Coordinates of C-alpha atoms in Angstrom, one line a residue:
X1 CA 0.2 -0.1 -0.1
X2 CA 1.2 3.3 -0.9
X3 CA 2.1 5.5 1.9
X4 CA 0.9 9.3 2.5
X5 CA 3.1 12.1 1.0
X6 CA 5.1 14.3 3.2
X7 CA 4.2 17.4 3.8
X8 CA 6.0 20.1 2.1
X9 CA 6.8 22.1 5.3
X10 CA 8.3 18.5 6.7
X11 CA 10.5 18.4 3.3
X12 CA 11.8 21.9 3.4
X13 CA 12.9 20.8 7.2
X14 CA 14.9 18.4 6.3
X15 CA 16.6 20.1 3.4
X16 CA 17.1 22.8 6.2
X17 CA 18.7 20.5 8.0
X18 CA 20.9 19.0 5.4
X19 CA 22.2 22.1 4.7
X20 CA 23.2 22.7 8.2
X21 CA 25.5 20.1 7.9
X22 CA 23.1 17.4 9.7
X23 CA 23.6 13.8 8.6
X24 CA 20.9 11.6 7.7
X25 CA 20.7 9.4 10.0
X26 CA 20.3 12.6 13.0
X27 CA 17.7 14.1 10.6
X28 CA 15.8 11.0 10.4
X29 CA 15.8 10.3 14.2
X30 CA 15.0 13.6 14.7
X31 CA 12.1 14.3 12.4
X32 CA 11.2 10.3 12.7
X33 CA 11.2 9.9 9.1
X34 CA 12.7 6.7 7.4
X35 CA 16.4 7.5 6.4
X36 CA 15.6 6.1 2.8
X37 CA 12.8 9.4 2.5
X38 CA 15.7 11.7 4.0
X39 CA 18.1 10.6 1.6
X40 CA 15.4 10.8 -1.5
X41 CA 13.8 14.2 -0.6
X42 CA 17.8 15.6 -0.6
X43 CA 18.2 13.8 -3.7
X44 CA 15.3 15.4 -5.3
X45 CA 16.2 19.1 -4.1
X46 CA 19.5 18.8 -5.3
X47 CA 18.8 17.8 -9.0
X48 CA 15.4 20.2 -9.4
X49 CA 16.3 22.7 -6.3
X50 CA 12.8 22.5 -4.9
X51 CA 10.6 20.0 -2.5
X52 CA 7.2 20.6 -4.0
X53 CA 5.5 17.7 -5.7
X54 CA 6.6 18.1 -9.8
X55 CA 4.2 16.9 -12.2
X56 CA 3.9 13.0 -12.6
X57 CA 3.8 11.5 -16.2
X58 CA 0.6 9.6 -15.6
X59 CA -0.9 6.3 -16.6
X60 CA 1.1 4.4 -18.9
X61 CA -0.3 4.1 -22.6
X62 CA -1.8 1.0 -23.5
X63 CA -1.2 1.3 -26.9
X64 CA 2.3 0.5 -28.6
X65 CA 4.5 2.8 -30.1
X66 CA 3.8 0.9 -33.4
X67 CA 0.4 1.0 -32.7
X68 CA 0.3 4.4 -32.0
X69 CA 2.3 5.4 -35.3
X70 CA -0.3 3.2 -37.0
X71 CA -3.3 5.1 -35.9
X72 CA -1.6 8.2 -36.9
X73 CA -0.7 7.2 -40.2
X74 CA -4.2 5.7 -41.1
X75 CA -5.8 9.0 -39.9
X76 CA -3.1 10.8 -42.0
X77 CA -3.7 9.0 -44.9
X78 CA -7.7 9.1 -44.7
X79 CA -8.6 12.1 -42.7
X80 CA -12.6 11.2 -43.1
X81 CA -11.7 7.4 -41.4
X82 CA -13.9 7.6 -38.4
X83 CA -13.6 6.3 -34.8
X84 CA -15.2 2.9 -35.5
X85 CA -13.3 2.3 -38.4
X86 CA -10.2 2.9 -36.6
X87 CA -11.4 1.0 -33.7
X88 CA -11.7 -2.3 -36.0
X89 CA -8.3 -1.8 -37.6
X90 CA -6.7 -1.5 -33.8
X91 CA -8.3 -5.0 -33.0
X92 CA -7.3 -6.3 -36.3
X93 CA -3.5 -5.4 -34.9
X94 CA -4.4 -6.9 -31.5
X95 CA -4.0 -3.4 -29.8
X96 CA -6.7 -1.9 -27.3
X97 CA -9.4 -0.6 -29.0
X98 CA -11.3 2.0 -26.3
X99 CA -12.7 5.3 -28.2
X100 CA -10.8 7.4 -25.4
X101 CA -7.7 5.4 -25.9
X102 CA -7.8 6.4 -29.9
X103 CA -9.0 9.8 -29.6
X104 CA -6.3 10.8 -27.0
X105 CA -3.6 8.9 -29.1
X106 CA -4.7 11.2 -32.5
X107 CA -5.0 14.1 -30.7
X108 CA -1.5 14.1 -29.3
X109 CA -0.3 13.8 -32.6
X110 CA -1.9 17.3 -33.4
X111 CA -5.1 16.2 -35.2
X112 CA -8.3 17.0 -34.0
X113 CA -12.0 16.0 -35.4
X114 CA -13.4 18.9 -36.9
X115 CA -16.4 19.4 -39.6
X116 CA -15.0 18.9 -42.9
X117 CA -15.5 21.9 -44.9
X118 CA -17.5 22.1 -48.0
X119 CA -15.8 23.4 -51.2
X120 CA -16.2 23.0 -55.1
X121 CA -14.3 19.9 -56.8
X122 CA -11.3 21.4 -58.2
X123 CA -9.5 19.7 -61.2
X124 CA -6.1 20.6 -62.4
X125 CA -7.6 22.8 -65.2
X126 CA -9.5 24.9 -62.5
X127 CA -6.6 25.4 -60.2
X128 CA -4.2 26.6 -63.2
X129 CA -7.0 28.5 -64.5
X130 CA -7.6 30.4 -61.1
X131 CA -3.7 30.8 -60.5
X132 CA -3.8 32.7 -63.5
X133 CA -6.5 34.9 -62.9
X134 CA -5.0 35.8 -59.7
X135 CA -1.4 36.9 -60.6
X136 CA -2.9 38.8 -63.2
X137 CA -5.3 40.6 -61.1
X138 CA -3.4 41.3 -57.8
X139 CA -1.6 44.4 -58.9
X140 CA -4.7 46.2 -60.0
X141 CA -6.1 47.5 -56.8
X142 CA -8.4 50.0 -58.2
X143 CA -10.5 47.3 -60.2
X144 CA -12.0 46.2 -57.1
X145 CA -13.9 48.8 -56.4
X146 CA -15.7 48.9 -59.7
X147 CA -16.9 45.4 -59.3
X148 CA -20.4 44.4 -59.1
X149 CA -20.4 40.9 -58.1
X150 CA -23.2 38.6 -58.7
X151 CA -24.2 35.1 -58.0
X152 CA -27.5 32.7 -57.3
X153 CA -27.8 30.4 -54.1
X154 CA -30.4 28.0 -52.6
X155 CA -32.1 28.5 -49.1
X156 CA -33.3 26.2 -47.3
X157 CA -36.5 26.5 -44.8
X158 CA -34.8 24.0 -42.4
X159 CA -31.1 25.1 -42.7
X160 CA -28.0 23.5 -44.1
X161 CA -27.2 20.1 -45.3
X162 CA -25.4 17.5 -42.4
X163 CA -22.3 17.8 -41.4
X164 CA -18.9 15.5 -41.7
X165 CA -16.3 15.4 -39.3
X166 CA -12.3 14.8 -40.2
X167 CA -9.2 14.5 -38.4
X168 CA -6.9 17.5 -39.4
X169 CA -4.3 19.6 -37.8
X170 CA -4.8 23.4 -36.7
X171 CA -4.7 25.8 -39.9
X172 CA -5.5 23.1 -42.3
X173 CA -9.3 23.5 -42.4
X174 CA -9.2 24.2 -46.2
X175 CA -6.5 21.6 -47.5
X176 CA -8.3 19.5 -50.3
X177 CA -8.4 16.4 -47.9
X178 CA -10.1 18.1 -45.3
X179 CA -13.0 19.3 -47.6
X180 CA -15.8 18.1 -48.6
X181 CA -16.4 18.5 -52.8
X182 CA -19.6 20.3 -53.8
X183 CA -21.2 20.6 -57.2
X184 CA -24.0 23.1 -58.1
X185 CA -27.7 22.3 -57.5
X186 CA -28.8 20.2 -55.1
X187 CA -37.3 20.5 -50.9
X188 CA -38.6 23.3 -48.9
X189 CA -35.9 25.7 -50.9
X190 CA -35.8 28.6 -52.9
X191 CA -33.4 29.8 -55.4
X192 CA -32.3 34.0 -55.3
X193 CA -30.0 36.2 -57.3
X194 CA -28.2 38.7 -56.2
X195 CA -25.8 41.4 -57.2
X196 CA -23.7 43.5 -54.4
X197 CA -25.9 44.4 -51.8
X198 CA -28.3 45.7 -54.6
X199 CA -31.5 43.6 -56.0
X200 CA -32.6 40.4 -54.4
X201 CA -34.8 38.2 -56.8
X202 CA -36.4 35.0 -55.8
X203 CA -36.1 32.6 -59.4
X204 CA -39.6 31.1 -59.5
X205 CA -39.1 27.2 -61.3
X206 CA -36.1 26.2 -63.1
X207 CA -34.0 29.4 -64.1
X208 CA -33.5 29.5 -68.5
X209 CA -31.3 31.7 -70.4
X210 CA -34.2 34.1 -71.1
X211 CA -35.3 34.0 -67.5
X212 CA -31.7 35.3 -66.5
X213 CA -31.9 37.7 -69.3
X214 CA -35.1 39.4 -67.8
X215 CA -33.4 39.3 -64.4
X216 CA -30.5 41.3 -65.6
X217 CA -32.8 43.9 -67.6
X218 CA -35.3 44.5 -64.7
X219 CA -32.2 44.9 -61.7
X220 CA -28.7 44.5 -63.1
X221 CA -28.2 48.6 -64.2
X222 CA -30.5 49.6 -61.4
X223 CA -28.4 47.6 -58.7
X224 CA -24.9 49.4 -60.2
X225 CA -27.0 52.5 -59.4
X226 CA -28.2 52.0 -56.2
X227 CA -24.2 50.8 -54.8
X228 CA -23.0 54.3 -56.5
X229 CA -20.7 52.4 -58.8
X230 CA -21.0 54.7 -62.3
X231 CA -22.2 53.7 -65.4
X232 CA -18.5 52.0 -66.2
X233 CA -18.9 49.2 -63.9
X234 CA -17.1 45.8 -64.2
X235 CA -20.2 42.8 -63.9
X236 CA -18.9 39.6 -62.2
X237 CA -20.7 36.7 -62.8
X238 CA -19.5 32.5 -63.2
X239 CA -19.4 30.4 -65.9
X240 CA -23.0 29.1 -65.7
X241 CA -24.4 28.3 -69.1
X242 CA -27.5 30.6 -68.5
X243 CA -24.7 33.2 -68.4
X244 CA -22.6 32.4 -71.3
X245 CA -25.6 32.0 -73.3
X246 CA -26.4 34.2 -76.4
X247 CA -29.0 36.1 -75.2
X248 CA -27.3 36.8 -72.2
X249 CA -24.3 38.0 -73.8
X250 CA -26.2 40.0 -76.2
X251 CA -28.2 42.1 -73.5
X252 CA -24.5 42.8 -71.9
X253 CA -23.3 43.7 -75.1
X254 CA -26.2 45.7 -76.2
X255 CA -26.4 47.7 -72.9
X256 CA -22.4 47.9 -72.7
X257 CA -21.8 46.0 -69.5
X258 CA -17.9 45.4 -69.3
X259 CA -17.9 41.5 -67.8
X260 CA -15.4 40.2 -65.6
X261 CA -13.3 37.2 -67.5
X262 CA -14.1 34.6 -64.4
X263 CA -12.1 31.5 -63.6
X264 CA -14.4 28.0 -63.2
X265 CA -15.1 27.1 -59.6
X266 CA -13.7 29.7 -57.8
X267 CA -16.2 30.7 -55.1
X268 CA -12.9 31.8 -53.0
X269 CA -13.0 35.2 -55.1
X270 CA -16.5 35.9 -55.3
X271 CA -17.5 38.2 -52.3
X272 CA -21.0 38.0 -52.5
X273 CA -20.3 34.1 -50.8
X274 CA -20.0 35.5 -47.8
X275 CA -23.1 37.8 -48.1
X276 CA -25.1 34.5 -48.8
X277 CA -23.5 33.2 -45.8
X278 CA -24.3 36.4 -43.5
X279 CA -28.0 36.0 -45.3
X280 CA -28.5 32.5 -44.6
X281 CA -27.7 32.6 -40.8
X282 CA -29.7 35.6 -40.2
X283 CA -32.5 33.9 -41.9
X284 CA -32.1 30.7 -39.9
X285 CA -32.4 32.7 -36.6
X286 CA -35.8 33.6 -37.4
X287 CA -37.3 30.0 -37.8
X288 CA -39.1 30.5 -41.1
X289 CA -41.5 27.6 -41.5
X290 CA -42.8 28.1 -45.2
X291 CA -41.6 29.3 -48.4
X292 CA -43.5 32.6 -47.9
X293 CA -41.9 33.4 -44.6
X294 CA -38.3 32.1 -46.2
X295 CA -38.8 34.8 -48.9
X296 CA -39.9 37.5 -46.7
X297 CA -37.4 36.9 -44.2
X298 CA -34.6 36.6 -47.0
X299 CA -35.8 40.1 -48.3
X300 CA -35.5 41.9 -45.0
X301 CA -32.3 40.6 -43.4
X302 CA -30.7 41.1 -47.1
X303 CA -31.8 44.6 -46.8
X304 CA -30.0 45.0 -43.4
X305 CA -26.5 43.9 -44.3
X306 CA -24.3 46.3 -43.2
X307 CA -22.2 48.7 -45.8
X308 CA -19.4 48.4 -43.6
X309 CA -19.1 44.9 -43.8
X310 CA -19.2 45.2 -47.7
X311 CA -16.2 47.7 -47.8
X312 CA -14.1 45.1 -45.5
X313 CA -14.8 42.4 -48.0
X314 CA -14.1 44.4 -50.7
X315 CA -10.7 45.8 -49.0
X316 CA -10.0 41.8 -48.7
X317 CA -9.7 41.0 -52.3
X318 CA -5.9 41.5 -52.6
X319 CA -5.7 39.4 -49.7
X320 CA -8.0 36.4 -51.2
X321 CA -5.9 36.7 -54.7
X322 CA -2.6 36.2 -52.2
X323 CA -4.1 33.4 -50.5
X324 CA -5.2 31.8 -53.9
X325 CA -1.6 32.1 -55.6
X326 CA 0.1 30.8 -51.9
X327 CA -2.7 27.7 -52.4
X328 CA -1.7 27.4 -56.3
X329 CA -5.3 28.0 -57.4
X330 CA -6.5 25.5 -54.5
X331 CA -9.0 26.3 -51.5
X332 CA -8.6 28.7 -49.2
X333 CA -9.8 30.0 -45.8
X334 CA -12.0 32.3 -47.9

């Protein structure tokens, strides 16, 4: 049975007697402490210059070094592996398989379970085009103030899609292995078109090129006017087939709209993506119960989007380009 620890005061007295030249045997008899304990306390004091209780290493791990390396290797190779799968592989190796043991081991290597971010599926062609765009526009600091950003989004009545966890190190949320690829279109939802923080339009039914042209005709120039971008603004749109259709291009040409050449699959560059996120968070805090309420909430919350927030997003454009260049055209935190 483990004996009770000596008090700090008693340990200090033992060291004090040693400093005064008193021997182990005499100190042991005077303080009624075993001589081996006296010797041990003095050795500790000489080594660590303290008599206080030092932090202990704790219970030894039941996992072998080989098992620990195998777990870290498996998680590093496949960040989306689940704890259940790790348990099974641990059992196959004859190692302990408790979830807490496995989690603690992975945490010690700097990997933590986090929700995987959803990012567009990028090919090498997409990344190369994005990188070329970033380098071309990085030095043009004036252009960003003239851009009218646009996009469509889907907002659901009951919130966002299910989450998925990944094992990753801090600061690696946007690495390709730690994100969930998404593709466009997916129910209790509505589709919206927006331009900057100008007009917000609900798209009823499946949008065609003719519908898109009508949206531009009724909302684009007025949005630019409302946002005081001037007549010679630069219009940003992605490469959706409806946007690049002949009738859409003709309308833009006939109205002398300067269109920004845009790389495919690059929402990290589009400032309006942050407006959509702000809008969805604000709308879902109001818990709309049907599509009519959802549309009403969207329009009310869109009108409340702060102008200083928009200004900060525009000011961050150069940092976005620099981050994408550093990532070689792959996903970033933006």
